[in-house]
Tab-separated table of C-alpha atoms in Angstrom:
chain	number	residue	atom	x	y	z
E	1	UNK	CA	1.923	6.028	-13.847
E	2	UNK	CA	2.437	2.514	-12.491
E	3	UNK	CA	4.554	1.092	-9.888
E	4	UNK	CA	7.250	-1.217	-11.118
E	5	UNK	CA	7.546	-3.023	-7.799
E	6	UNK	CA	3.992	-4.039	-6.835
E	7	UNK	CA	2.226	-3.090	-10.236
E	8	UNK	CA	-0.218	-0.214	-8.498
E	9	UNK	CA	-1.650	1.487	-11.237
E	10	UNK	CA	-3.275	4.904	-12.097
E	11	UNK	CA	-1.049	6.885	-9.726
E	12	UNK	CA	0.096	10.664	-10.568
E	13	UNK	CA	3.940	11.207	-10.415
E	14	UNK	CA	3.771	12.729	-7.081
E	15	UNK	CA	1.845	9.841	-5.810
E	16	UNK	CA	4.077	7.512	-7.105
E	17	UNK	CA	6.784	9.093	-5.760
E	18	UNK	CA	5.285	8.987	-2.059
E	19	UNK	CA	4.171	5.454	-2.670
E	20	UNK	CA	7.677	4.277	-3.299
E	21	UNK	CA	9.429	6.255	-0.665
E	22	UNK	CA	7.050	5.280	2.143
E	23	UNK	CA	5.434	2.221	1.189
E	24	UNK	CA	8.232	0.363	-0.302
E	25	UNK	CA	11.196	1.718	1.831
E	26	UNK	CA	9.033	1.570	5.220
E	27	UNK	CA	7.363	-1.953	4.642
E	28	UNK	CA	9.798	-4.151	2.695
E	29	UNK	CA	11.321	-5.209	5.887
E	30	UNK	CA	7.654	-5.963	7.134
E	31	UNK	CA	6.605	-8.056	3.823
E	32	UNK	CA	6.711	-11.406	5.701
E	33	UNK	CA	4.260	-10.191	8.323
E	34	UNK	CA	1.521	-8.795	6.192
E	35	UNK	CA	-1.349	-10.907	4.852
E	36	UNK	CA	-3.353	-9.782	1.806
E	37	UNK	CA	-6.990	-9.069	3.048
E	38	UNK	CA	-8.666	-7.965	-0.209
E	39	UNK	CA	-9.599	-4.635	-1.974
E	40	UNK	CA	-9.871	-1.308	-0.124
E	41	UNK	CA	-13.529	-0.187	-0.618
E	42	UNK	CA	-12.380	3.618	-0.576
E	43	UNK	CA	-9.753	3.394	-3.065
E	44	UNK	CA	-9.438	0.076	-4.596
E	45	UNK	CA	-5.939	-0.396	-2.939
E	46	UNK	CA	-4.836	-3.622	-1.400
E	47	UNK	CA	-5.944	-4.348	2.155
E	48	UNK	CA	-3.369	-5.810	4.285
E	49	UNK	CA	-4.074	-7.612	7.428
E	50	UNK	CA	-1.137	-6.557	10.074
E	51	UNK	CA	-0.947	-6.293	14.012
E	52	UNK	CA	-4.634	-7.482	14.300
E	53	UNK	CA	-5.861	-5.030	11.992
E	54	UNK	CA	-6.981	-4.883	8.559
E	55	UNK	CA	-5.991	-1.596	6.899
E	56	UNK	CA	-4.885	0.104	3.269
E	57	UNK	CA	-1.471	1.875	3.221
E	58	UNK	CA	-2.350	3.815	-0.114
E	59	UNK	CA	-5.453	5.795	1.468
E	60	UNK	CA	-5.372	5.162	5.464
E	61	UNK	CA	-8.474	3.307	5.443
E	62	UNK	CA	-8.668	0.994	8.359
E	63	UNK	CA	-11.083	-1.434	9.859
E	64	UNK	CA	-9.742	-0.839	13.482
């Protein structure tokens, strides 16, 4: 399945539900504070630079 909001693809129905509920709802208010930092080496999701740390919100990977 594909997220209509961010176009993330290849999610199961349950992954999509959790992704939308926790990623978009919790992070929409922080959108202006995030800077894209590339692609996650673990899950190929988006890496984000936030609060001095590079992390993936999809799988939890972090460079901190």
